Coordinates of C-alpha atoms in Angstrom, one line a residue:
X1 CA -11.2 13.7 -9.6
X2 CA -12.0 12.2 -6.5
X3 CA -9.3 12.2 -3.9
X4 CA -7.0 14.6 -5.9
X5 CA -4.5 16.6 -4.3
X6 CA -6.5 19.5 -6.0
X7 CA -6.0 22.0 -9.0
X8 CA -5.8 21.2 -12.2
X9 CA -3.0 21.3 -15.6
X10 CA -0.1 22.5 -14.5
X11 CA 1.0 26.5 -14.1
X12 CA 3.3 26.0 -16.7
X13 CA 2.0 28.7 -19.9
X14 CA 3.6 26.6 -22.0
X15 CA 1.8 23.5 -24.0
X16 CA 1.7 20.5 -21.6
X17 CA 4.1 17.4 -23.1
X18 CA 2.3 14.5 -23.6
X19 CA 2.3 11.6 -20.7
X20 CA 4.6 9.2 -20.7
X21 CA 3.7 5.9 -21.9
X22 CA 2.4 3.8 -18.9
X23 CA 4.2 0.7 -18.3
X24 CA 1.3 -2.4 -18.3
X25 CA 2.8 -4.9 -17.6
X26 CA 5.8 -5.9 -15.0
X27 CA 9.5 -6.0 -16.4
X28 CA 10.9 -9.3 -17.4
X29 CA 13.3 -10.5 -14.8
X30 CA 16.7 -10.8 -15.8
X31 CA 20.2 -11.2 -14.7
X32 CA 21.8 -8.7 -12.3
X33 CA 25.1 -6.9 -13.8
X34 CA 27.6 -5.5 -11.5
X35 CA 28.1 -5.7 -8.0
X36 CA 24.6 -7.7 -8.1
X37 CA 25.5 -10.2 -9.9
X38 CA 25.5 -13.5 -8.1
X39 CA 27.0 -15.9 -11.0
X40 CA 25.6 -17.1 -14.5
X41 CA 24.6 -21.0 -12.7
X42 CA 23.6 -19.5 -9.6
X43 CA 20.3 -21.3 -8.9
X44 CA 17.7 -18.7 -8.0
X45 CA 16.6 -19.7 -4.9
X46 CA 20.0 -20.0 -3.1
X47 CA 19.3 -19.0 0.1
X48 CA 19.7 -15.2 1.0
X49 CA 20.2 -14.3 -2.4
X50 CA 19.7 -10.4 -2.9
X51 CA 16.5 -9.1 -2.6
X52 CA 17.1 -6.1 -5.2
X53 CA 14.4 -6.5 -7.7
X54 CA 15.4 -7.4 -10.8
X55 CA 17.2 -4.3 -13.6
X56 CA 13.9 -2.5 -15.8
X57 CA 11.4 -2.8 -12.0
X58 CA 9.9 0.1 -11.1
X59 CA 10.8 -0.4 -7.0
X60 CA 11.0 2.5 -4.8
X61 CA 13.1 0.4 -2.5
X62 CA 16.2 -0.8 -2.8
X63 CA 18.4 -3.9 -1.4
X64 CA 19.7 -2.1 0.9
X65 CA 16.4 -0.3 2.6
X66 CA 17.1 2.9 1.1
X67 CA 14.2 4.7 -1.0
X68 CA 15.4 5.6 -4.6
X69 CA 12.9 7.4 -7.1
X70 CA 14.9 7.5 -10.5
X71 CA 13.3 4.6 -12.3
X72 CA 10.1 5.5 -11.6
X73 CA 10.4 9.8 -11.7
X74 CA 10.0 9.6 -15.6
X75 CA 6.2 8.0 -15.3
X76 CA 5.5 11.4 -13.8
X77 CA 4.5 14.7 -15.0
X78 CA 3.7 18.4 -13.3
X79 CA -0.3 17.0 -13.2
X80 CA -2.0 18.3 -9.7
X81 CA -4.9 16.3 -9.9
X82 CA -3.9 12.6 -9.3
X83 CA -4.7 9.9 -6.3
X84 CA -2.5 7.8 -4.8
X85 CA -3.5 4.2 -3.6
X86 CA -1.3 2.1 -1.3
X87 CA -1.8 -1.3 0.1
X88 CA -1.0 -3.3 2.8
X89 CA -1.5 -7.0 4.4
X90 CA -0.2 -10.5 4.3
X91 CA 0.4 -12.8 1.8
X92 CA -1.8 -14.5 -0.1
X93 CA -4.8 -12.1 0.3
X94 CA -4.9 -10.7 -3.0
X95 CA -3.3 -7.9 -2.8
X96 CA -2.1 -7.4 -6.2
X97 CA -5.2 -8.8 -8.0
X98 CA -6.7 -6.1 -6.1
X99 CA -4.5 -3.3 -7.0
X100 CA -4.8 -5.2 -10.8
X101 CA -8.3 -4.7 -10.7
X102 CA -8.1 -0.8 -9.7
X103 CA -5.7 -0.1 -12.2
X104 CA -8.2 -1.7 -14.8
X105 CA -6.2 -4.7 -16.1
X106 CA -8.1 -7.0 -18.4
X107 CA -7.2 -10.3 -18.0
X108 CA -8.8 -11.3 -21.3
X109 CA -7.0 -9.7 -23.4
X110 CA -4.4 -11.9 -25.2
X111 CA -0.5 -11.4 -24.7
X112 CA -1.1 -9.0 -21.7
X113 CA 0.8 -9.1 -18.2
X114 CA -1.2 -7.6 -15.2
X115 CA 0.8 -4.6 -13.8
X116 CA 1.5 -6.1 -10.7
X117 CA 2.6 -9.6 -10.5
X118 CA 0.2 -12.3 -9.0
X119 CA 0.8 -15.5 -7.1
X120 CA 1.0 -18.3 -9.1
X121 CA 0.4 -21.9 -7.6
X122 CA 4.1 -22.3 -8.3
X123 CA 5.1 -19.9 -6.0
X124 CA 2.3 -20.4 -3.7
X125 CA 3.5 -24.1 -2.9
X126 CA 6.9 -22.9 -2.6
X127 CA 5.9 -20.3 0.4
X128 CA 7.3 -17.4 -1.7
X129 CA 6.2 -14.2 -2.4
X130 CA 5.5 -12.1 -5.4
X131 CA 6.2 -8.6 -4.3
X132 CA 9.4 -7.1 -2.7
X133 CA 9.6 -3.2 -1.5
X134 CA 7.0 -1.0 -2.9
X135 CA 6.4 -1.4 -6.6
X136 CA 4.5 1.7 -7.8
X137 CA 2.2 2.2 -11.2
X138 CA 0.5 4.8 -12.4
X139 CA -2.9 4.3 -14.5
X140 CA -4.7 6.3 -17.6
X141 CA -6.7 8.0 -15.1
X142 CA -3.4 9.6 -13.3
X143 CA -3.9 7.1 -9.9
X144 CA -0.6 6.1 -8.8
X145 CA -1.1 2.7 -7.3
X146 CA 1.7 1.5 -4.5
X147 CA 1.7 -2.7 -3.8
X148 CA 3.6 -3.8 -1.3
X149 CA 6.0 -6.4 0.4
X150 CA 3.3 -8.6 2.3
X151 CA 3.9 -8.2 6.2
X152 CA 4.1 -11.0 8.5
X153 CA 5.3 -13.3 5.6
X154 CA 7.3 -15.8 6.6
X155 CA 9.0 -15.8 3.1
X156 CA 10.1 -12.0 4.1
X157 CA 11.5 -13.0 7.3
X158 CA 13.7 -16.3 5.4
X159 CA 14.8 -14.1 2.9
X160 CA 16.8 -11.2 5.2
X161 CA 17.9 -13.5 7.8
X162 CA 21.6 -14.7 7.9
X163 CA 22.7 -17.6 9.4
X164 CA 23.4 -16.2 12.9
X165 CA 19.6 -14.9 12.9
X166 CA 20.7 -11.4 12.5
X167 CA 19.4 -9.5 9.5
X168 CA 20.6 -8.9 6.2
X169 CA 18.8 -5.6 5.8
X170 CA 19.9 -2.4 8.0
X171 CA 16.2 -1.1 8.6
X172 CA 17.1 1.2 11.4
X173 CA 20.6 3.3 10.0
X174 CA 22.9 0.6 9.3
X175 CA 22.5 -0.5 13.2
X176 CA 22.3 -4.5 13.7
X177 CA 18.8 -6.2 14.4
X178 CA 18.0 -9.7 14.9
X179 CA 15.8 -10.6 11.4
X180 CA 12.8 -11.1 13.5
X181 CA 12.8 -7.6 14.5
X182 CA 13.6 -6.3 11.2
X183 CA 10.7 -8.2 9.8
X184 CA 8.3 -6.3 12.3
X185 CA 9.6 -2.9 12.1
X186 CA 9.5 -3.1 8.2
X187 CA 6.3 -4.2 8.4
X188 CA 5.7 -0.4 10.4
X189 CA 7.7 1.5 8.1
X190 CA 5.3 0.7 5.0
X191 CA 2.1 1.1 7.7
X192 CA 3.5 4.6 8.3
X193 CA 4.7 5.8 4.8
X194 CA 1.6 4.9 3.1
X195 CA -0.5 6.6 5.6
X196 CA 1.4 9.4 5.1
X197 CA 2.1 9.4 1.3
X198 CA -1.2 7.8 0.2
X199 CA -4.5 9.6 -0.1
X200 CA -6.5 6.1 0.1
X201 CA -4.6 2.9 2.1
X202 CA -6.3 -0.5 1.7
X203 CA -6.2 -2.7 5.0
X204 CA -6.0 -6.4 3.5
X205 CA -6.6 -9.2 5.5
X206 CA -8.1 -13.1 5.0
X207 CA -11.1 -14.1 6.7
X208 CA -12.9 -11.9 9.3
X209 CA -10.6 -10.8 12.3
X210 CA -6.9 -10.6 11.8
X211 CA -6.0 -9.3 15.1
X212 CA -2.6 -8.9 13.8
X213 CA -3.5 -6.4 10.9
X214 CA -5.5 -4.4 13.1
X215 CA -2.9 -3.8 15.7
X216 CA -0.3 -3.2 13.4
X217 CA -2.4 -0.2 12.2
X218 CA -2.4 0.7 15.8
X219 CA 1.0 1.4 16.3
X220 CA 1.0 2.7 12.9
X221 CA -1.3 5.4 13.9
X222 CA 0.7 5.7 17.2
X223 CA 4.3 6.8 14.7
X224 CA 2.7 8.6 12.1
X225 CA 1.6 11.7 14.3
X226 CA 5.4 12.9 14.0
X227 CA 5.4 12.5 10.0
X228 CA 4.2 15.2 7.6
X229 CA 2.2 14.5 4.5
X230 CA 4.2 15.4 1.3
X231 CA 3.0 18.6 0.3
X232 CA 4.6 20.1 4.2
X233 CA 6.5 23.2 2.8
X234 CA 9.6 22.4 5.1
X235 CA 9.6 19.4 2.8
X236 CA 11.1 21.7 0.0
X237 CA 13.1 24.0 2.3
X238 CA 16.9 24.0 1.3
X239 CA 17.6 22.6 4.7
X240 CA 15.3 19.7 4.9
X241 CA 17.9 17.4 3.4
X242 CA 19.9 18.0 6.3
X243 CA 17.8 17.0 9.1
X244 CA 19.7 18.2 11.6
X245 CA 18.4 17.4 15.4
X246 CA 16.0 14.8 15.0
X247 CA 13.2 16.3 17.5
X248 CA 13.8 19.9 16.6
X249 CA 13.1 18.8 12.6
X250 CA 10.3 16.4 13.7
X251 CA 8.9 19.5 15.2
X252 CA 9.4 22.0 12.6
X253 CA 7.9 19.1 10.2
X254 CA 4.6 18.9 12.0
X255 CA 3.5 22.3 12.0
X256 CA 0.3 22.0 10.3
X257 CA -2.7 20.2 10.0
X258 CA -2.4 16.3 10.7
X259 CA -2.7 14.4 7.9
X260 CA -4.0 10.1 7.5
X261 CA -4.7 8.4 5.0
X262 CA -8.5 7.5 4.1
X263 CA -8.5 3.5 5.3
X264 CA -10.3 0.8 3.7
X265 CA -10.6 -2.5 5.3
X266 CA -10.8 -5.1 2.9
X267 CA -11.6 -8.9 3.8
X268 CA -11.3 -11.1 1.3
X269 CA -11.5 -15.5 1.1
X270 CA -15.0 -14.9 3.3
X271 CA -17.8 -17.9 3.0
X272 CA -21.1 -17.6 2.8
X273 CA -21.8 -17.4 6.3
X274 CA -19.5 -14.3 7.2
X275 CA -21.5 -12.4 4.3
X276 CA -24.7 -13.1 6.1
X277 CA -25.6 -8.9 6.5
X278 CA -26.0 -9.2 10.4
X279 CA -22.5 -10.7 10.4
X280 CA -21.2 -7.9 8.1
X281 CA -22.9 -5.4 10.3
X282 CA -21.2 -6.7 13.3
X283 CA -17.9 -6.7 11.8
X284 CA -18.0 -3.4 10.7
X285 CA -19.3 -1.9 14.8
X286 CA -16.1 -3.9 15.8
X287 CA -14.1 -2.1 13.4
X288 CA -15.3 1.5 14.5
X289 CA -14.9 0.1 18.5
X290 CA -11.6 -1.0 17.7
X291 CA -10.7 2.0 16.2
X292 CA -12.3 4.7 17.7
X293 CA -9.4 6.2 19.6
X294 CA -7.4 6.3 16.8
X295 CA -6.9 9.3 14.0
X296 CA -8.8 6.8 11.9
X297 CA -11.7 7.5 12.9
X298 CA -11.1 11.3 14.1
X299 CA -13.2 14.5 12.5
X300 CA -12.5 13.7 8.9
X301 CA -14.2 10.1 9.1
X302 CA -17.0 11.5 11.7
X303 CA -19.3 10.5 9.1
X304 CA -18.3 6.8 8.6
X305 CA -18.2 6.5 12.5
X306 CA -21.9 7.7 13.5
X307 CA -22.8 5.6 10.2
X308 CA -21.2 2.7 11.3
X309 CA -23.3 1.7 13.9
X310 CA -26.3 1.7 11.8
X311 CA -27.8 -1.4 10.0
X312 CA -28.8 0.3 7.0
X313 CA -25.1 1.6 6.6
X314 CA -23.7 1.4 3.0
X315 CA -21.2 -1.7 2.8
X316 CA -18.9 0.1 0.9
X317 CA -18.5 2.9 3.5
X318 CA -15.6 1.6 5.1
X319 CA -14.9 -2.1 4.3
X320 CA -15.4 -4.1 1.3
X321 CA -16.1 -8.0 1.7
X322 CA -14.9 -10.2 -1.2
X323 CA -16.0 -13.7 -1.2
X324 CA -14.1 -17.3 -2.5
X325 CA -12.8 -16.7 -5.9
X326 CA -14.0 -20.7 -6.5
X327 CA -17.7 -19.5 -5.0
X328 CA -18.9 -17.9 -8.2
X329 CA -19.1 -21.9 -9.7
X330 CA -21.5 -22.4 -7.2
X331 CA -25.3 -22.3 -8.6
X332 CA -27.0 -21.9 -4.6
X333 CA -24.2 -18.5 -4.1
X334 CA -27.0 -16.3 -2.0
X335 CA -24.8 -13.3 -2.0
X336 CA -22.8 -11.0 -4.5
X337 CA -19.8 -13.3 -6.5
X338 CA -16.3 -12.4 -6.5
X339 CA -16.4 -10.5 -9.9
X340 CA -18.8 -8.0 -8.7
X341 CA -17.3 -7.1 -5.5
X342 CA -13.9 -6.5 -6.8
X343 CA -15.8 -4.0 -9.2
X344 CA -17.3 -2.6 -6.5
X345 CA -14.3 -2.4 -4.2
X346 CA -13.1 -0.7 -7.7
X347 CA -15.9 1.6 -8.0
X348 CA -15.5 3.3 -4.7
X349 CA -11.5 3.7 -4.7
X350 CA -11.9 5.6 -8.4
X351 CA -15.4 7.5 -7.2
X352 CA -13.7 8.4 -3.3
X353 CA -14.0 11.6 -1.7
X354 CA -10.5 11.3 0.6
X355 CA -9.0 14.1 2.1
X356 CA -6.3 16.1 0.2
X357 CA -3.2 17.0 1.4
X358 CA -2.6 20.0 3.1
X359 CA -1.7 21.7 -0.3
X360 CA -1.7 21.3 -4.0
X361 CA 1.8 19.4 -5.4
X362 CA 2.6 17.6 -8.7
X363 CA 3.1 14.3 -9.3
X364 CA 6.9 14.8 -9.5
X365 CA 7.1 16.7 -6.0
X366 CA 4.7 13.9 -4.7
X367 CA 7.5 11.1 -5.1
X368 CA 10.5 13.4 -4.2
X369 CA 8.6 14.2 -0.8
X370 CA 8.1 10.8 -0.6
X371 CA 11.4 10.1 0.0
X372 CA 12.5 12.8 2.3
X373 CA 9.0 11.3 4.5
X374 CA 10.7 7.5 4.2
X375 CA 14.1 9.3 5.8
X376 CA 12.2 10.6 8.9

């Protein structure tokens, strides 16, 4: 498979057990027991209400910041030959109906939730959002797909801010931030896991330039040189739990290859006019000049870099432009509809020849690497 971490069936001799069942669609919510339960007539959108995600989700985070991996290690098996997908943006760019569409969610069938929760116009005109931490799935064809929190979401920065403007969530060790801060530097943290723990990480943004997105994946880049990719051996060493002195484990962690995840940029809500090819070409040579410093466009994406600057250059090579949803209705639409280029955005995640990490792992050590990676 394209963009697996390599290998094949496990080493095991014995027969391999069956997968377990994928979950479809998203958990019910339901009432919070315990310690997180804030009342039977509470009204759900109390201000600075908990942010834990509801009992039967998936998340990998939990209120409190930390990265857990219990509800979501049984979805995972000894497999070697899996891709993992994260995304990233702000709200209200599609997101999820991207990662939907990847996983290869029919919306026509009847009685069947989408994986990953949408925004509805309910929550839309409420200026609330769907997703909260990292909410993983794993599809039929063994890609484990990683939606995200949207950054720079107002909704984010309301929800973990107390009244004295300091925030609810400890992001760096328990030490006290003001919520505006927070907001940013959780905004980094996702950047810099999922370029570390993904083999594929879609850019999201609305329109044409987002400035914002861009230099976030900046100083992303800038962090991520001191983080190992999953399969780093000191990951599994008895001692790695205990981190010791922070530099001389950061060290020790980056022997090795660096490793950077394969970026997409992905545009989506574009008119007619910003689909017009010489604007699309000119987007993508602002891309590579924006980037070319960066390990983004370094040796392994040489390729996409001299490409880049040609006009003949394959739009799928590095960005994917996804029109209007409400365009396709149009009868005069000159270029490709909505439909098709989510297809196509789909055809080259699943078909992707990314880089693999530095050596072969299972599923299972994937997500527990993960979550020594999210400590550092």
């Amino acid at each position: 498979m394209a963009g697996s971490t390599g290998g094949g069936s496990s080493s095991n001799p014995s027969p391999a057990p069956p997968p377990p069942k994928i979950l479809l669609a998203k958990p019910s919510s339901g009432p919070l027991p315990g310690k997180f339960a804030r009342g039977a007539g509470e009204d759900e959108n109390v201000p600075h209400r908990s942010r834990l995600p509801p009992v039967g989700s998936l998340n990998l985070l939990s209120d409190s910041w930390d990265f857990h991996i219990d509800r979501f290690l049984p979805f995972l098996t000894e497999n070697t030959d899996f891709t993992v997908v994260g995304i990233i943006g702000p709200p209200g760019v599609g997101k999820s109906t991207i990662m939907n569409e990847i996983y290869g969610f029919d919306g026509t069938s009847p009685g069947m939730l989408p994986p990953f929760a949408i925004q509805s116009e309910e929550i839309r005109v409420s200026a609330r959002h769907c997703t909260v931490g990292i909410e993983p799935r794993i599809s039929a064809e063994r890609f484990i797909l990683l939606d995200t929190q949207p950054v720079f979401s107002p909704s984010v920065l309301a929800e973990i801010m107390r009244p004295d403007g300091s925030s609810m969530i400890p992001v760096l060790s328990g030490e006290s931030l003001s919520a505006e801060l927070a907001h940013e530097l959780m905004g980094i943290q996702l950047g810099v896991l999922l370029s570390s723990i993904c083999h594929i990480l879609l850019v999201v943004s609305e329109g044409v330039h987002d400035n914002n997105m861009w230099r976030l994946l900046l100083t992303v880049d800038l962090l991520k040189h001191s983080i190992p990719d999953p399969s780093s051996p000191m990951l599994s060493h008895p001692q790695s739990s205990s981190l010791g002195p922070e530099k001389e484990s950061r060290d020790k962690l980056h022997v090795g290859a660096e490793y950077m995840a394969t970026p997409i940029f992905v545009h989506t809500k574009l008119h007619d006019q910003h689909l017009i090819p010489h604007n699309v070409v000119h987007l993508r040579k602002a891309l590579a000049h924006y980037f070319s410093s960066s390990s983004f466009m370094r040796e392994k994406h040489r390729n996409i870099a001299k490409c880049i600057t040609d006009d003949n250059v394959d739009p799928t090579l590095l960005s994917s432009f996804i029109p209007l949803k409400n365009r396709d209705d149009s009868p005069k639409a000159q270029y490709e509809s909505y439909i098709s280029t989510l297809w196509k955005l789909r055809d080259q995640v699943l078909s992707m020849a990314c880089p693999s990490f530095s050596r072969t792992l299972s599923e299972r050590e994937w997500l527990k690497n993960s979550a020594k990676i999210w400590e550092l």
